[in-house]
Coordinates of C-alpha atoms and ligand atoms in Angstrom, one line a residue:
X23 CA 0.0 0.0 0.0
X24 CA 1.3 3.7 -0.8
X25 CA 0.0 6.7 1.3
X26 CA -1.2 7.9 -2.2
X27 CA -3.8 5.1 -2.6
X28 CA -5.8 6.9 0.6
X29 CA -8.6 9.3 -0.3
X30 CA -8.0 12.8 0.9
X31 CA -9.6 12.1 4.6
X32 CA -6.8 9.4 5.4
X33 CA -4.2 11.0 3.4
X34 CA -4.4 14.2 6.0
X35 CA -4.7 11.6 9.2
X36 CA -1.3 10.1 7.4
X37 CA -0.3 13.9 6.9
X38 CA -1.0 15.0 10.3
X39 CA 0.6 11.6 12.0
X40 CA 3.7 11.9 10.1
X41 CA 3.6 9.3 8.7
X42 CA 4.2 10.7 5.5
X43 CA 5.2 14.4 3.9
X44 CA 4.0 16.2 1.7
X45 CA 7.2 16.1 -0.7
X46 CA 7.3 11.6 0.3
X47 CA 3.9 12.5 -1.5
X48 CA 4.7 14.7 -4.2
X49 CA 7.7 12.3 -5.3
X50 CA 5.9 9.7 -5.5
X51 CA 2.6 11.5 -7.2
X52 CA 5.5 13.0 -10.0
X53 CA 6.4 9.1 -10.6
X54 CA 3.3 7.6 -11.2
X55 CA 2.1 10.9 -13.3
X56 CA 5.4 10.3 -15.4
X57 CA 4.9 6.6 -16.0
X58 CA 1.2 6.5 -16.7
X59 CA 0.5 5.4 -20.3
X60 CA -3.1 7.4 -20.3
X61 CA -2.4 10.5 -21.8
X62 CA -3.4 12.2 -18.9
X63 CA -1.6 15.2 -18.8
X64 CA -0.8 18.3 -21.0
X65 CA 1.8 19.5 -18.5
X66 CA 3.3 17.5 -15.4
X67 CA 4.4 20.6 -12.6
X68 CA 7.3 18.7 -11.5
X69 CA 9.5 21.8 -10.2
X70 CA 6.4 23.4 -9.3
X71 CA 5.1 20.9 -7.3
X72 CA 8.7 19.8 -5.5
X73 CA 9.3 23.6 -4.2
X74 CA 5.6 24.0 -3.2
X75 CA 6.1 20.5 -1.1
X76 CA 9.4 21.0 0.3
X77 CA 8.2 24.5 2.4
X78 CA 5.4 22.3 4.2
X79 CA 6.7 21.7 7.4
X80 CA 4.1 21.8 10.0
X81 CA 0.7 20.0 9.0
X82 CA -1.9 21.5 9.5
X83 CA -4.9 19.8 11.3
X84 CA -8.3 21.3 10.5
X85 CA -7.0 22.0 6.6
X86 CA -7.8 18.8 5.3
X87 CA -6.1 19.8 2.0
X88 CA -2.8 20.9 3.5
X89 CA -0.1 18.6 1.4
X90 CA -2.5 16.8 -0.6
X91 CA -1.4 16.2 -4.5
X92 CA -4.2 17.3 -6.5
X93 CA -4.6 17.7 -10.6
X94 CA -5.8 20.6 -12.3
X95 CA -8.3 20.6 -15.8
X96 CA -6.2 22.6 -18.5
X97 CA -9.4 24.6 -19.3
X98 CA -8.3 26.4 -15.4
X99 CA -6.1 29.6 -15.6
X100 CA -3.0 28.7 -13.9
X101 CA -0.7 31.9 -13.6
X102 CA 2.8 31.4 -15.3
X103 CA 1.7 28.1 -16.3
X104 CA 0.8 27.0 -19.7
X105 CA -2.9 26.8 -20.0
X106 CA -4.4 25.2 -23.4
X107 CA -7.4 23.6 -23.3
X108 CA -6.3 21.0 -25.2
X109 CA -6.6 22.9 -28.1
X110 CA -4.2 23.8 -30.7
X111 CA -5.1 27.3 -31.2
X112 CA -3.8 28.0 -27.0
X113 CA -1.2 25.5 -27.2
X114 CA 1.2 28.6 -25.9
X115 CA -1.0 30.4 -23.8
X116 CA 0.1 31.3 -20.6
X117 CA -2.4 32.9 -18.2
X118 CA -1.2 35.9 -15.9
X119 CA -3.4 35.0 -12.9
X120 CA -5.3 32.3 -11.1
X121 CA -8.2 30.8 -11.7
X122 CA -10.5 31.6 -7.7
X123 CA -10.7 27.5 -7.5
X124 CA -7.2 27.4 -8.1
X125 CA -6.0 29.9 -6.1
X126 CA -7.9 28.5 -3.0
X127 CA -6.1 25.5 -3.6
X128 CA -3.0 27.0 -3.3
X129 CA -3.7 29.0 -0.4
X130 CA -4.8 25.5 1.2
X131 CA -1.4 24.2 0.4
X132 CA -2.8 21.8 -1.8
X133 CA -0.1 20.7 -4.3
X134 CA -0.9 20.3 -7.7
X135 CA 1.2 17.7 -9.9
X136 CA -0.1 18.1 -13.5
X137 CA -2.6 19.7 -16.1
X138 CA -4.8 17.5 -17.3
X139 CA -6.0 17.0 -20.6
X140 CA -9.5 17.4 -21.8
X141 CA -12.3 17.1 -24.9
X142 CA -10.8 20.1 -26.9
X143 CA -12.4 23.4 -25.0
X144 CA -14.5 21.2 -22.6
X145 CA -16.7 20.6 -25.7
X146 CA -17.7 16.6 -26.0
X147 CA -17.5 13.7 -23.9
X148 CA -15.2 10.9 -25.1
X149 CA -12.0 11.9 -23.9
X150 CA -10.8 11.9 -27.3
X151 CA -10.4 15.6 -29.0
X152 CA -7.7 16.7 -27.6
X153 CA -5.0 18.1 -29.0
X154 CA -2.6 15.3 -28.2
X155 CA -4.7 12.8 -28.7
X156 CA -7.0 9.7 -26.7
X157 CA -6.8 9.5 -23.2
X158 CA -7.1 6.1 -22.0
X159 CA -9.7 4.5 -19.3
X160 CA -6.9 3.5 -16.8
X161 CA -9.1 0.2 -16.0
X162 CA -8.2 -0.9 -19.7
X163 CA -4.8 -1.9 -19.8
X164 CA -5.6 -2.4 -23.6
X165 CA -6.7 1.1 -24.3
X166 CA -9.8 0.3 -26.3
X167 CA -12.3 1.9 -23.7
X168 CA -12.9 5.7 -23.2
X169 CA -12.4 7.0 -19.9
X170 CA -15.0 9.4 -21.4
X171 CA -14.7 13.5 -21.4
X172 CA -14.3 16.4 -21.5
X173 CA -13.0 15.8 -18.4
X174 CA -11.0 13.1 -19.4
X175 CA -7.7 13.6 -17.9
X176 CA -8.8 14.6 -14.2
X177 CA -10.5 11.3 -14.3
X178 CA -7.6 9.2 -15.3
X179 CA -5.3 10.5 -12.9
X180 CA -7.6 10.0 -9.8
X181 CA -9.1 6.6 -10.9
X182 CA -5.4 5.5 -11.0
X183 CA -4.3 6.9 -8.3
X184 CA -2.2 9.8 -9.0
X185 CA -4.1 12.3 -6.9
X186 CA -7.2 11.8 -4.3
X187 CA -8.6 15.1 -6.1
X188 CA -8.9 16.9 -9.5
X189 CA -10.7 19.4 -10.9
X190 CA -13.0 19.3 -13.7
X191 CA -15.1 21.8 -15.5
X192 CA -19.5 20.4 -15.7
X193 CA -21.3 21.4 -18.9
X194 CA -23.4 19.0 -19.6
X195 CA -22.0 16.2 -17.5
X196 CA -18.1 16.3 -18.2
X197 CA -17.4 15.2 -14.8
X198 CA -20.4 13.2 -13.7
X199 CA -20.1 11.1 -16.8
X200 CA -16.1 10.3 -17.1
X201 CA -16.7 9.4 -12.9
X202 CA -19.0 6.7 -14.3
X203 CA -16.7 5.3 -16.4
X204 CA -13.9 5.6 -13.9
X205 CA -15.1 4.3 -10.6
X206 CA -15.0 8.0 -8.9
X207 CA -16.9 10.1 -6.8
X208 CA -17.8 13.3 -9.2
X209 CA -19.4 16.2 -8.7
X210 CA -20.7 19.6 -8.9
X211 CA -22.2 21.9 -7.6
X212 CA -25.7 24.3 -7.4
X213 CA -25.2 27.1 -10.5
X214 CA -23.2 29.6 -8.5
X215 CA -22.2 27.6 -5.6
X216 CA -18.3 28.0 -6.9
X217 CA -17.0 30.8 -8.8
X218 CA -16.1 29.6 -12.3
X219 CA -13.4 33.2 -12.5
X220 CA -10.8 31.8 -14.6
X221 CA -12.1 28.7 -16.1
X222 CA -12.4 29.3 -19.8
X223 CA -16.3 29.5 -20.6
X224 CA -17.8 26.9 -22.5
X225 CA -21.8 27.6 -22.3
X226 CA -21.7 29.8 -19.3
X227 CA -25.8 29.2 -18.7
X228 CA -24.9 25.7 -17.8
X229 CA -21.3 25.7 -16.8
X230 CA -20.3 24.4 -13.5
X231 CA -17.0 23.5 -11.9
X232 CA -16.8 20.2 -10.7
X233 CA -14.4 17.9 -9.4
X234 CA -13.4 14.2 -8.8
X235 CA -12.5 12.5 -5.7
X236 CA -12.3 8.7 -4.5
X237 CA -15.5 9.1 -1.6
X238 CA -18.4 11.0 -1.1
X239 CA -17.0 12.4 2.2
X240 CA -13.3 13.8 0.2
X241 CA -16.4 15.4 -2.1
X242 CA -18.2 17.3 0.5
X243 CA -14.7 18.6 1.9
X244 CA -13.8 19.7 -0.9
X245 CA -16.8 22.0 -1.7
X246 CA -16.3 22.8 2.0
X247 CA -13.2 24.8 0.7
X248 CA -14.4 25.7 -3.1
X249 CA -17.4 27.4 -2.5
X250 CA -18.3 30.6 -1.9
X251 CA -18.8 34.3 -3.5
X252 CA -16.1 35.9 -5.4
X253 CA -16.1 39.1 -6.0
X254 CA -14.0 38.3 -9.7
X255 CA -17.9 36.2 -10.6
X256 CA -20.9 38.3 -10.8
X257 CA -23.2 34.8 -10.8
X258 CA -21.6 33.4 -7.7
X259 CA -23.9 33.3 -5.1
X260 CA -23.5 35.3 -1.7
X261 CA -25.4 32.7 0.1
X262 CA -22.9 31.6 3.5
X263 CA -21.1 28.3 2.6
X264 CA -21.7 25.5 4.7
X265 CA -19.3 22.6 6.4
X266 CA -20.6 19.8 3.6
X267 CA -19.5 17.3 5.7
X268 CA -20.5 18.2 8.5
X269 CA -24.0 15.9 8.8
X270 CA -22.7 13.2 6.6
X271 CA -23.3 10.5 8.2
X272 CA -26.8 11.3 9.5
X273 CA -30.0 8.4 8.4
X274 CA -32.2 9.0 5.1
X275 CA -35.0 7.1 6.6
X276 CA -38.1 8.5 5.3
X277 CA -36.3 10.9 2.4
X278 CA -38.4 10.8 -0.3
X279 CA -36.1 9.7 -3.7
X280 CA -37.5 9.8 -7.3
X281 CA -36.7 7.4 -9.9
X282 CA -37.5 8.2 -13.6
X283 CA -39.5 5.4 -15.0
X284 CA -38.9 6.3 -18.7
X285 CA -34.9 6.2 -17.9
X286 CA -34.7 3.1 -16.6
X287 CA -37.4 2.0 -19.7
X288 CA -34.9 3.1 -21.9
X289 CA -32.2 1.2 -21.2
X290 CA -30.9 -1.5 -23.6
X291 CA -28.3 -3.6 -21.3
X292 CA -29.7 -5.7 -18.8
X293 CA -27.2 -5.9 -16.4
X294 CA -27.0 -2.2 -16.6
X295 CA -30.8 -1.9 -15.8
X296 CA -29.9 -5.3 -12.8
X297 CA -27.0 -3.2 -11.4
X298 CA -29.7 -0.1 -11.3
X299 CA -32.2 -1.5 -9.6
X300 CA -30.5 -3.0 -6.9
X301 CA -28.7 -0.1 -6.0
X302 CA -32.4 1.3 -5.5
X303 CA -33.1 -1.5 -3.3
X304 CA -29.9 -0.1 -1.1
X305 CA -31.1 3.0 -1.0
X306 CA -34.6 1.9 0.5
X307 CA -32.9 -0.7 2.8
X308 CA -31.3 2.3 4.3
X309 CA -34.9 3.9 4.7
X310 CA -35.2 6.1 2.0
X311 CA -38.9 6.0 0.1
X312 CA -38.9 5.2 -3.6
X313 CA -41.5 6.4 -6.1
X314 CA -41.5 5.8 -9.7
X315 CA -42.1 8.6 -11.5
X316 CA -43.0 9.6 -15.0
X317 CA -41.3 12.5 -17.2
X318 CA -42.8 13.1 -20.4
X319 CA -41.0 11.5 -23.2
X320 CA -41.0 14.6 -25.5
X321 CA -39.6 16.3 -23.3
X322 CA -36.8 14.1 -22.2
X323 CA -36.1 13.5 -25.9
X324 CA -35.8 16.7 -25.9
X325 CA -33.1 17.5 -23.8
X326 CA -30.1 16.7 -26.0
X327 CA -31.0 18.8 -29.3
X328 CA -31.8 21.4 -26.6
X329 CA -28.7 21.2 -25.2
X330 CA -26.8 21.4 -28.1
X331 CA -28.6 24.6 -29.8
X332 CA -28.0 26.3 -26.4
X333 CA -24.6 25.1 -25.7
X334 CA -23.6 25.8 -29.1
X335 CA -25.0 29.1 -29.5
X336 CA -23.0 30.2 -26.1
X337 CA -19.7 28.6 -27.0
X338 CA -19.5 30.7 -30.5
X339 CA -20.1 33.3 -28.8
X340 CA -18.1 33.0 -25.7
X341 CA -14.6 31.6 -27.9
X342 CA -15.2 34.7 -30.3
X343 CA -12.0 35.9 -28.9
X344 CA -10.0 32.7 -30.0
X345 CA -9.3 34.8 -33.2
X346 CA -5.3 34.9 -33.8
X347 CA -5.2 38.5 -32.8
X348 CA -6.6 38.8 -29.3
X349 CA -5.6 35.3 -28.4
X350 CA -3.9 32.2 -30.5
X351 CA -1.1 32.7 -32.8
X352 CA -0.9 35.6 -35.4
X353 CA -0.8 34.5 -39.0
X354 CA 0.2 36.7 -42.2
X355 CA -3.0 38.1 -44.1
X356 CA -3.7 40.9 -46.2
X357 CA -7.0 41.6 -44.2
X358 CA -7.7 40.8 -40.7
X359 CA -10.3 38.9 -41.8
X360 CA -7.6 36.4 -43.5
X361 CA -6.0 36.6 -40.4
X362 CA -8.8 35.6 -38.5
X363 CA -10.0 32.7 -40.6
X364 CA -6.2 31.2 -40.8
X365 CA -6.6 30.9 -37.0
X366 CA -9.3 29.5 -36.4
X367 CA -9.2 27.2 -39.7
X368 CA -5.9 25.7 -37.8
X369 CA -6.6 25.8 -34.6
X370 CA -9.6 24.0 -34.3
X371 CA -10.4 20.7 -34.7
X372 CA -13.3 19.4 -36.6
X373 CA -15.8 19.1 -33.9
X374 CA -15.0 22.5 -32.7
X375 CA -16.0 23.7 -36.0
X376 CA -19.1 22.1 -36.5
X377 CA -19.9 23.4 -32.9
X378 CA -19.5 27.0 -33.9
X379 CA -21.4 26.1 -37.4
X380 CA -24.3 25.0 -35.7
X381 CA -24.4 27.5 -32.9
X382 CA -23.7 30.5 -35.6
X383 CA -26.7 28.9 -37.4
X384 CA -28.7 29.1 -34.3
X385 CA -27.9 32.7 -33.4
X386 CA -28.4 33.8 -37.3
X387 CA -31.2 36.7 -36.7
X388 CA -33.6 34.6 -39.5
X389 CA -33.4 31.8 -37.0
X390 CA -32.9 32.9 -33.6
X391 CA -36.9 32.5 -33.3
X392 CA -36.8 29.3 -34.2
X393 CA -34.0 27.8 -32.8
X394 CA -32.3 29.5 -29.9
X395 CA -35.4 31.0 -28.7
X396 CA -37.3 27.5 -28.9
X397 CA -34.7 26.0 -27.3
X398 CA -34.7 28.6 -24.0
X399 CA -38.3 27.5 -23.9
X400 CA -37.8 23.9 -24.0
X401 CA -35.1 24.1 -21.5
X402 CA -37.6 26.1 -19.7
X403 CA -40.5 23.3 -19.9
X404 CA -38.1 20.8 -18.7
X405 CA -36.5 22.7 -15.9
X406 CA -40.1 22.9 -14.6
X407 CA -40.9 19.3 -14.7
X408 CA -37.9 18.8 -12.4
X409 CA -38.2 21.6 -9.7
X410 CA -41.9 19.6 -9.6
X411 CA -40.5 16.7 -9.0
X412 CA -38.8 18.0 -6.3
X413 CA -41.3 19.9 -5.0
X414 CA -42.6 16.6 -3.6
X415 CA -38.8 14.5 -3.5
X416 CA -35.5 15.5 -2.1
X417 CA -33.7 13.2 -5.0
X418 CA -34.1 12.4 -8.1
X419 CA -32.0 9.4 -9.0
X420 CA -31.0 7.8 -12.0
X421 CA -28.2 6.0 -14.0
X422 CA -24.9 8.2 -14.9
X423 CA -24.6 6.4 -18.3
X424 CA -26.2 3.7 -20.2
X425 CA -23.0 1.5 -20.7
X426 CA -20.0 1.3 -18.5
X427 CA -17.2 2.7 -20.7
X428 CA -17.8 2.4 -24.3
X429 CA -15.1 0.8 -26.8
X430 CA -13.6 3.6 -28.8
X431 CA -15.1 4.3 -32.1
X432 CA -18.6 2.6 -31.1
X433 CA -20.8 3.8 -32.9
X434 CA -24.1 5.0 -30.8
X435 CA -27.6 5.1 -32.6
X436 CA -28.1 9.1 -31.9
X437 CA -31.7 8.5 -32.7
X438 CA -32.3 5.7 -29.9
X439 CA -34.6 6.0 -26.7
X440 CA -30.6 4.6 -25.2
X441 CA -29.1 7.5 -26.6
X442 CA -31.6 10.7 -26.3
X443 CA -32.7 9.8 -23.0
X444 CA -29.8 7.5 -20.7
X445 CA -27.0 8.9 -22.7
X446 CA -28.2 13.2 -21.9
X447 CA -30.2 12.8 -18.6
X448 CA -26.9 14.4 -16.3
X449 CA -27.8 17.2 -18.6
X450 CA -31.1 18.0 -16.4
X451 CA -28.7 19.2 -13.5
X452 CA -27.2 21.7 -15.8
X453 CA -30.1 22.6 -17.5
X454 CA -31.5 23.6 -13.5
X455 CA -28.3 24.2 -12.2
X456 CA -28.5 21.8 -9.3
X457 CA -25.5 19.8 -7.3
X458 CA -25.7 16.4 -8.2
X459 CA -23.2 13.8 -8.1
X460 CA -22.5 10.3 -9.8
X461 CA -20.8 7.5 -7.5
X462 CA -20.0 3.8 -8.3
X463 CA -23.0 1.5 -7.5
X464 CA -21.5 -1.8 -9.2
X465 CA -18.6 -3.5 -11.5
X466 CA -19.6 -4.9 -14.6
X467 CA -16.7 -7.2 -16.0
X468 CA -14.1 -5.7 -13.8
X469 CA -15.4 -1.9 -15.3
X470 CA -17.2 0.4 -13.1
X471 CA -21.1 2.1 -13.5
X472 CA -22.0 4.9 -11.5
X473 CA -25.7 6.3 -10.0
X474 CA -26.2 9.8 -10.1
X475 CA -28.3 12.0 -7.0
X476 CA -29.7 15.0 -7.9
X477 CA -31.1 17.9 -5.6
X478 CA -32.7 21.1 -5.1
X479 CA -30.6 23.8 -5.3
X480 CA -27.8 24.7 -2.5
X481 CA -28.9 21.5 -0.4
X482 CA -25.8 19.8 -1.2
X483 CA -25.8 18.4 2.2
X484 CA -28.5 16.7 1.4
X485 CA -27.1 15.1 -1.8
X486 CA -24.2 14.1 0.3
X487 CA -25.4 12.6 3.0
X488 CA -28.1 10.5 0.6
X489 CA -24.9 9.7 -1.3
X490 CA -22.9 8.5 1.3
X491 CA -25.9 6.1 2.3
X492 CA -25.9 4.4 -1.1
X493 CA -21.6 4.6 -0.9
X494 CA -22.1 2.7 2.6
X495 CA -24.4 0.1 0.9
X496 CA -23.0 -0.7 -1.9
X497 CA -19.2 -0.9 0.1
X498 CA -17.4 0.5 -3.3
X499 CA -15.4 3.0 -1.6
X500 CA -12.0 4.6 -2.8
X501 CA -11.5 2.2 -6.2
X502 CA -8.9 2.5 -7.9
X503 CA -7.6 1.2 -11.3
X504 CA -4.9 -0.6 -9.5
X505 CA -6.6 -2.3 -7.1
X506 CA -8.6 -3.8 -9.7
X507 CA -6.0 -4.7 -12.3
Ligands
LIG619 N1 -20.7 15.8 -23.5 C1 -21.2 17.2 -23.4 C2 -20.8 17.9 -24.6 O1 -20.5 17.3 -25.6 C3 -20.7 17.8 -22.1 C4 -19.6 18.7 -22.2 C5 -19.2 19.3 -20.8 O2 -19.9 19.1 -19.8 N2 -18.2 20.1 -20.8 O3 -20.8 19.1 -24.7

């Protein structure tokens, strides 16, 4: 066993014991990072990390995050340090401040090891856009299974152990997804909850940061330390920050959890739908009520074209400034216009394109009625469905995915019930903005699946503690990729 196998809870008893350092830790954090076949990383912080770890002396007992390795999304602001987004067009960029998340971090003498790599621009969710390539699902020693995205790289360094912690940025379901596939805690938080200063914005209507841990207690300590207004982020919210962890532990008898009939009806894999329902039957056998409830099907079919007009029409706007003059490198051109279009010609990839395409194409003003404007509505019809569910539930609880990690290059039928509904329903907590988090409920084959609890907004606590119930139940706690291999 290596101190660096513990979750962030033990890792600071081991801390504060001395039983380990922080620069034992960091050593051994900078080895595995530099011997792991994933692609995990855009930049490993190995002088960084080695000076930050050899001025912590005295631990420090009620900072849980004091000496702790941790791994950083490369869509985060990092000051001095090359930031890219895994994207060709900032493959030199080099930020000159601090993203708030990461700079409370720091201040918490949390060290961070690497950059990880992600779906180019946070946009997609396979892990493989980046501009240097796949990353690998670290429970695949054959690297033919996605770790899944755009979080990808966060999730391969925790799920193999690299770091207890890393931050990811929640769009859609960039971290709840990939912690599916991964075996790992993820997730994120009310809209608000955490200042998003310095994380480049995606679809800043549904963006979130998120993170990744291996428990549902590390989670809530975490948030314990991320949340809270910021000054630098008009939308965060001024509302006091709570301990998280604080009533952890307490019962869930008599909580009231919904569970979307037409989800589990549209799931195609049986032992998914098995593994699904037992972990239902943990959360009653801990005392929590079930009810089955419905959710129109238009509307949930509705959620992923939704997403996409809105998420589209945001990002084109928001990465207007990726143009080779403001940001990206300068190219010769008669006309700024030529200069413009050699940019961003090269330093996209083809997904980004056809992301600006169709959210251009959304925002044109002979469509804006009926597409980005319909969309706002739909969202709205949907968000209302959920906010009644919870008027009467404190959960709402589904699947975090359909499949455990998919083979890359499986192909998925975008038109199936499997697809627009299991494949997009994480979406829901974006489209609401509401904490939610995914957590491993069962191994299929060896792989992991995770369940994902969903809330009302800033009752996180509440999301926790039901989460740590089901974590208790089901006993898969702190996995890793090399326990299992
Ligand atoms: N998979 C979604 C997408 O393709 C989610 C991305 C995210 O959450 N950043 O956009």
């Amino acid at each position: 066993m290596s101190y660096l196998d513990l979750t962030i809870k033990e890792m600071h008893e081991a801390l504060v014991n001395k039983k380990v350092t922080p620069l034992e830790l960091t050593k051994e954090a900078i080895a595995r990072a530099k011997s792991d076949n994933n692609n995990a990383f855009e930049t490993i912080l190995e002088d960084e990390a080695l000076a930050i770890a050899k001025e912590l002396k005295e631990p420090e007992v009620d900072n849980l995050f004091w000496g702790i390795p941790i791994g950083i999304k490369d869509n985060f602001s990092t000051k001095g340090i090359l930031t890219t987004g895994s994207s060709e067009i900032l493959k030199d960029y080099v930020p000159v401040f601090n993203a708030t998340v990461v700079e409370k971090l720091l201040k918490a003498h949390a060290i961070p090891i690497a950059k990880t790599t992600l779906d180019e621009l946070a946009m997609g969710g396979t892990g493989t856009t980046g501009h240097k390539g796949m990353t690998f699902n670290p429970y695949d020693e054959k690297h033919e299974l996605l770790v899944g995205g755009s979080s990808c790289g966060s999730a391969a360094m925790v799920a193999n152990s690299i770091a207890p912690f890393a931050l990811g940025s929640d769009t859609g379901d960039s971290v709840r997804k990939p912690a599916s596939y991964a075996g790992l805690v993820g997730f994120k938080p009310t809209w608000g909850r955490i200042s998003r200063f310095g994380l480049f914005p995606f679809a800043p209507s549904l963006d979130h940061v998120g993170f990744f841990t291996r428990s549902v207690e590390d989670s809530a300590i975490a948030l314990s330390l991320l949340a809270g207004r910021d000054l630098n982020d008009a939308t965060s919210s001024i509302k006091p920050v709570e301990d998280y962890a604080s009533n952890i532990n307490d019962s869930i008898k008599g909580k009231r959890i919904a569970v979307i009939k037409e989800v589990i009806d549209s799931l195609n894999d049986e032992q998914i739908k098995k593994a699904f329902l037992a972990s239902i039957e943990a959360l009653e056998k801990q005392g929590a009520i079930i009810d089955y409830v419905s959710f129109s099907l238009k509307l949930l079919e509705a959620i992923y074209p939704t997403y996409m007009v809105i998420s589209c029409a945001e990002a084109t706007s928001n990465n207007a400034n990726l143009d080779g003059v403001k940001f990206g490198p300068r190219y010769e051109g008669n006309t700024y216009q030529e200069v413009m279009i050699k940019a961003r010609t090269n330093g996209f990839s083809e997904l980004i394109r056809r992301r600006f395409i169709i959210g251009s194409f959304a925002l044109m003003r002979e469509n804006q009625n009926d597409l980005f404007l319909r969309a706002q509505k739909a969202r709205r019809l949907i968000v209302n469905r959920v906010n009644e569910i919870l008027s009467n539930h404190d959960i709402i609880y589904v699947p975090a995915a359909p499949t455990t990690a998919p083979k890359i290059n499986a192909s998925s039928d975008r038109l199936s019930d499997n697809y627009l509904i299991a494949d997009n329903i994480l979406v829901l907590g974006n489209f609401a903005g509401l904490p939610s988090i995914t957590l491993p409920i069962a191994l299929i084959n060896n792989m992991p699946l995770g369940g994902n609890l969903m809330g009302r907004a800033f009752e996180e606590k509440l999301v926790f503690n039901v989460a740590k119930a089901l974590e208790n139940e089901m006993g898969l706690y702190n996995l890793s990729a090399r326990k299992v291999k």
